[in-house]
Amino acid sequence: MNFIFKSIDRYQLASPKNAEDQSRKFFTEILILEVKKPLSLNFNGGLWFESGSIKIHVGTEDNFIPARKAHPALEVENLHDFKQHLMTKHISLIEDGRLPGANRIYFSEPFGNRIEILEWK
């Protein structure tokens, strides 16, 4: 085999059906990502968000169960300011110092899916 994985192209989370307005509000106001889903795919439901190389898709499911363990992990510069941003939006977070060389936090989006934000020291 002669191949190399270059990066993660996107990360997909799930949400309940017809919850696009809540997803849009959370991902644009809390994670400051823009909606980037092509109009040709709107009939599927869900939304796509991106900022720079970060891409998160939120698809809808009939029998939705939140991902409490599986999660995207987003690297941030200036975790302190991001935590302040979450507090102003009344988002609860959990600090976790167990990963050597990193400061990180976890929080949930409106549907209970876990999101990790970390900053390497």
XYZ file of N, CA and C in Angstrom:
363
model
N 0.837 -1.178 0.000
C 0.000 0.000 0.000
C 0.878 1.237 0.000
N 0.451 2.184 -0.789
C 1.247 3.384 -0.938
C 0.351 4.615 -0.856
N -0.262 4.828 0.312
C -1.125 5.993 0.467
C -0.932 6.606 1.857
N -1.347 7.865 1.981
C -1.232 8.605 3.232
C -2.537 9.345 3.465
N -3.089 9.237 4.662
C -4.236 10.066 5.007
C -3.746 11.489 5.231
N -4.389 12.459 4.610
C -3.962 13.849 4.684
C -4.654 14.627 5.796
N -5.947 14.429 5.989
C -6.688 15.165 7.008
C -8.082 14.563 7.132
N -8.821 15.021 8.111
C -10.232 14.658 8.183
C -10.980 15.681 7.348
N -11.734 15.224 6.388
C -12.465 16.135 5.504
C -13.640 16.782 6.221
N -14.345 16.021 7.055
C -15.485 16.545 7.790
C -15.799 15.622 8.943
N -16.627 16.107 9.858
C -17.119 15.291 10.963
C -18.630 15.425 10.953
N -19.340 14.311 11.079
C -20.799 14.371 11.061
C -21.370 14.049 12.430
N -22.303 14.878 12.849
C -23.092 14.663 14.052
C -24.534 14.422 13.617
N -25.348 13.933 14.517
C -26.761 13.721 14.223
C -27.608 14.634 15.100
N -28.824 14.889 14.635
C -29.793 15.664 15.401
C -31.177 15.089 15.130
N -32.152 15.461 15.945
C -33.513 15.033 15.649
C -33.989 15.683 14.339
N -34.966 15.081 13.710
C -35.547 15.663 12.488
C -36.165 17.020 12.811
N -36.152 17.883 11.835
C -36.758 19.224 11.913
C -36.139 20.100 13.000
N -34.863 19.909 13.284
C -34.174 20.704 14.300
C -33.128 21.635 13.683
N -33.247 21.901 12.399
C -32.248 22.725 11.715
C -32.116 24.128 12.312
N -33.218 24.721 12.753
C -33.126 26.068 13.326
C -32.268 26.081 14.579
N -32.419 25.070 15.445
C -31.587 24.972 16.654
C -30.131 24.727 16.286
N -29.888 23.864 15.305
C -28.510 23.604 14.857
C -27.885 24.880 14.317
N -28.613 25.576 13.463
C -28.096 26.802 12.857
C -27.726 27.806 13.945
N -28.591 28.003 14.919
C -28.336 28.961 15.997
C -27.093 28.566 16.794
N -27.000 27.296 17.182
C -25.858 26.848 17.985
C -24.545 26.961 17.218
N -24.474 26.390 16.041
C -23.195 26.327 15.336
C -22.759 27.685 14.789
N -23.691 28.587 14.507
C -23.283 29.913 14.036
C -22.980 30.856 15.195
N -23.717 30.746 16.324
C -23.486 31.658 17.441
C -22.449 31.162 18.433
N -22.367 29.855 18.641
C -21.439 29.328 19.644
C -20.097 28.962 19.024
N -20.106 28.202 17.937
C -18.837 27.801 17.301
C -18.430 28.734 16.159
N -19.237 29.703 15.852
C -18.947 30.723 14.840
C -18.613 30.077 13.487
N -19.376 29.069 13.114
C -19.209 28.415 11.822
C -20.297 28.918 10.878
N -20.014 28.926 9.600
C -20.976 29.382 8.604
C -21.698 28.201 7.979
N -22.943 28.430 7.580
C -23.715 27.400 6.882
C -23.187 27.304 5.456
N -22.832 26.088 5.010
C -22.235 25.903 3.689
C -22.830 24.731 2.915
N -24.043 24.313 3.213
C -24.622 23.155 2.526
C -25.123 23.565 1.140
N -24.783 22.788 0.127
C -25.275 23.103 -1.219
C -26.801 22.987 -1.285
N -27.431 23.919 -1.968
C -28.891 23.905 -2.104
C -29.403 22.589 -2.683
N -28.620 21.961 -3.547
C -29.047 20.717 -4.190
C -29.210 19.565 -3.206
N -28.668 19.700 -1.975
C -28.764 18.631 -0.977
C -29.726 18.972 0.174
N -30.408 20.108 0.089
C -31.297 20.521 1.175
C -32.440 19.549 1.424
N -32.867 18.812 0.407
C -33.992 17.888 0.577
C -33.679 16.785 1.590
N -32.386 16.537 1.867
C -31.999 15.508 2.844
C -32.228 15.947 4.287
N -32.424 17.228 4.516
C -32.476 17.753 5.875
C -31.068 17.943 6.405
N -30.957 18.506 7.591
C -29.649 18.748 8.188
C -28.969 19.973 7.610
N -27.799 20.270 8.145
C -27.023 21.442 7.742
C -25.538 21.108 7.725
N -24.768 21.868 6.975
C -23.310 21.768 6.970
C -22.771 23.088 7.475
N -21.721 23.016 8.297
C -21.092 24.217 8.834
C -19.592 24.142 8.568
N -18.989 25.312 8.344
C -17.533 25.304 8.148
C -16.929 26.650 8.485
N -15.652 26.591 8.825
C -14.828 27.766 9.033
C -13.399 27.315 8.783
N -12.764 27.878 7.768
C -11.417 27.431 7.405
C -11.443 25.964 7.048
N -10.587 25.166 7.686
C -10.525 23.734 7.382
C -11.476 22.899 8.246
N -12.221 23.540 9.157
C -13.159 22.841 10.024
C -14.490 22.670 9.296
N -14.957 21.418 9.189
C -16.241 21.139 8.547
C -17.028 20.173 9.429
N -18.211 20.584 9.832
C -19.088 19.731 10.618
C -20.429 19.657 9.912
N -20.884 18.441 9.656
C -22.198 18.216 9.070
C -23.124 17.743 10.175
N -24.336 18.247 10.202
C -25.342 17.804 11.161
C -26.487 17.210 10.354
N -26.566 15.877 10.372
C -27.621 15.171 9.662
C -28.761 14.834 10.610
N -29.950 14.644 10.059
C -31.106 14.339 10.901
C -31.383 12.842 10.913
N -31.909 12.364 12.036
C -32.239 10.952 12.197
C -33.616 10.816 12.830
N -34.380 9.821 12.360
C -35.697 9.555 12.951
C -35.578 9.132 14.406
N -34.728 8.186 14.690
C -34.553 7.663 16.048
C -33.249 8.173 16.635
N -33.168 9.476 16.776
C -31.940 10.150 17.196
C -31.521 9.756 18.613
N -30.228 9.451 18.769
C -29.588 9.223 20.072
C -28.307 10.057 20.073
N -28.123 10.951 21.063
C -26.925 11.794 21.050
C -25.644 11.004 21.253
N -24.569 11.487 20.639
C -23.235 10.896 20.805
C -22.604 11.528 22.040
N -22.554 10.775 23.124
C -22.001 11.311 24.370
C -20.515 10.986 24.522
N -20.030 9.997 23.809
C -18.614 9.634 23.873
C -17.913 10.023 22.562
N -18.426 9.542 21.441
C -17.856 9.920 20.137
C -18.076 11.421 19.951
N -17.059 12.118 19.418
C -17.168 13.568 19.321
C -16.117 14.149 18.390
N -16.401 15.343 17.853
C -15.333 16.077 17.175
C -14.455 16.738 18.229
N -13.179 16.854 17.945
C -12.245 17.577 18.808
C -11.654 18.699 17.965
N -11.924 19.926 18.359
C -11.485 21.080 17.592
C -10.354 21.788 18.340
N -9.254 22.026 17.631
C -8.141 22.750 18.238
C -8.413 24.241 18.122
N -8.160 24.961 19.209
C -8.403 26.396 19.239
C -7.148 27.113 19.710
N -6.988 28.327 19.277
C -5.944 29.189 19.823
C -6.624 30.112 20.817
N -6.135 30.167 22.033
C -6.669 30.975 23.114
C -7.941 30.351 23.703
N -7.763 29.208 24.324
C -8.859 28.496 24.966
C -9.522 29.352 26.044
N -8.745 30.153 26.734
C -9.303 31.018 27.781
C -10.414 31.907 27.216
N -10.159 32.566 26.100
C -11.175 33.436 25.500
C -12.372 32.639 24.997
N -12.131 31.437 24.489
C -13.250 30.620 24.024
C -14.138 30.227 25.206
N -13.524 29.893 26.348
C -14.311 29.564 27.541
C -15.142 30.774 27.972
N -14.570 31.955 27.896
C -15.332 33.172 28.220
C -16.511 33.340 27.270
N -16.279 33.058 26.000
C -17.347 33.124 24.996
C -18.479 32.169 25.361
N -18.139 30.934 25.755
C -19.165 29.965 26.149
C -19.955 30.464 27.360
N -19.258 31.055 28.322
C -19.946 31.549 29.515
C -20.937 32.652 29.166
N -20.558 33.542 28.240
C -21.489 34.612 27.859
C -22.726 34.052 27.162
N -22.588 32.862 26.568
C -23.718 32.206 25.893
C -24.431 31.210 26.814
N -24.010 31.157 28.091
C -24.614 30.266 29.099
C -24.500 28.796 28.719
N -23.314 28.424 28.191
C -23.026 27.037 27.837
C -22.175 26.429 28.946
N -22.655 25.357 29.553
C -21.899 24.655 30.591
C -20.772 23.860 29.957
N -19.629 23.832 30.628
C -18.484 23.085 30.107
C -17.839 22.285 31.210
N -17.089 21.285 30.790
C -16.314 20.450 31.705
C -14.850 20.613 31.325
N -14.012 20.987 32.290
C -12.574 21.098 32.037
C -11.939 19.737 32.266
N -10.973 19.404 31.422
C -10.318 18.101 31.512
C -8.830 18.280 31.262
N -8.020 18.079 32.290
C -6.575 18.235 32.177
C -5.831 16.922 32.060
N -6.523 15.844 31.662
C -5.883 14.524 31.637
C -5.035 14.252 30.398
N -5.183 15.038 29.344
C -4.401 14.797 28.129
C -3.070 15.526 28.246
N -1.950 14.793 28.325
C -0.645 15.445 28.469
C -0.386 16.442 27.342
N 0.041 17.638 27.719
C 0.407 18.652 26.735
C -0.755 19.470 26.207
N -1.957 19.277 26.758
C -3.110 20.013 26.239
C -4.012 20.485 27.364
N -4.636 21.606 27.149
C -5.758 22.054 27.959
C -6.988 21.771 27.113
N -8.030 21.193 27.719
C -9.211 20.898 26.925
C -10.478 20.984 27.754
N -11.560 21.185 27.028
C -12.882 21.260 27.631
C -13.849 20.443 26.787
N -14.955 20.085 27.407
C -16.052 19.424 26.714
C -17.331 20.184 27.012
N -18.233 20.186 26.061
C -19.576 20.696 26.272
C -20.489 19.993 25.279
N -21.772 20.190 25.423
C -22.732 19.541 24.529
C -23.459 20.583 23.697
N -23.774 20.216 22.467
C -24.619 21.067 21.652
C -26.068 20.809 22.062
N -27.050 21.505 21.480
C -28.424 21.444 21.989
C -29.040 20.052 22.065
N -28.520 19.097 21.321
C -29.131 17.771 21.263
C -28.381 16.740 22.106
N -27.342 17.178 22.831
C -26.603 16.288 23.711
C -25.353 15.680 23.111
N -25.014 16.002 21.863
C -23.772 15.513 21.270
C -22.591 16.222 21.933
N -21.563 15.456 22.254
C -20.374 15.976 22.924
C -19.450 16.660 21.925
N -18.852 17.788 22.340
C -17.867 18.496 21.524
C -16.660 18.793 22.411
N -15.463 18.511 21.898
C -14.219 18.783 22.623
C -13.520 19.970 21.958
N -13.010 20.866 22.780
C -12.183 21.960 22.306
C -10.871 21.875 23.075
N -9.742 21.936 22.357
C -8.463 21.823 23.045
C -7.457 22.813 22.504
N -6.502 23.099 23.362
C -5.368 23.952 22.983
C -4.099 23.258 23.440
N -3.197 23.004 22.519
C -1.923 22.382 22.856
C -1.033 23.402 23.527
N -0.351 22.981 24.573
C 0.541 23.883 25.340
C 1.824 24.119 24.596
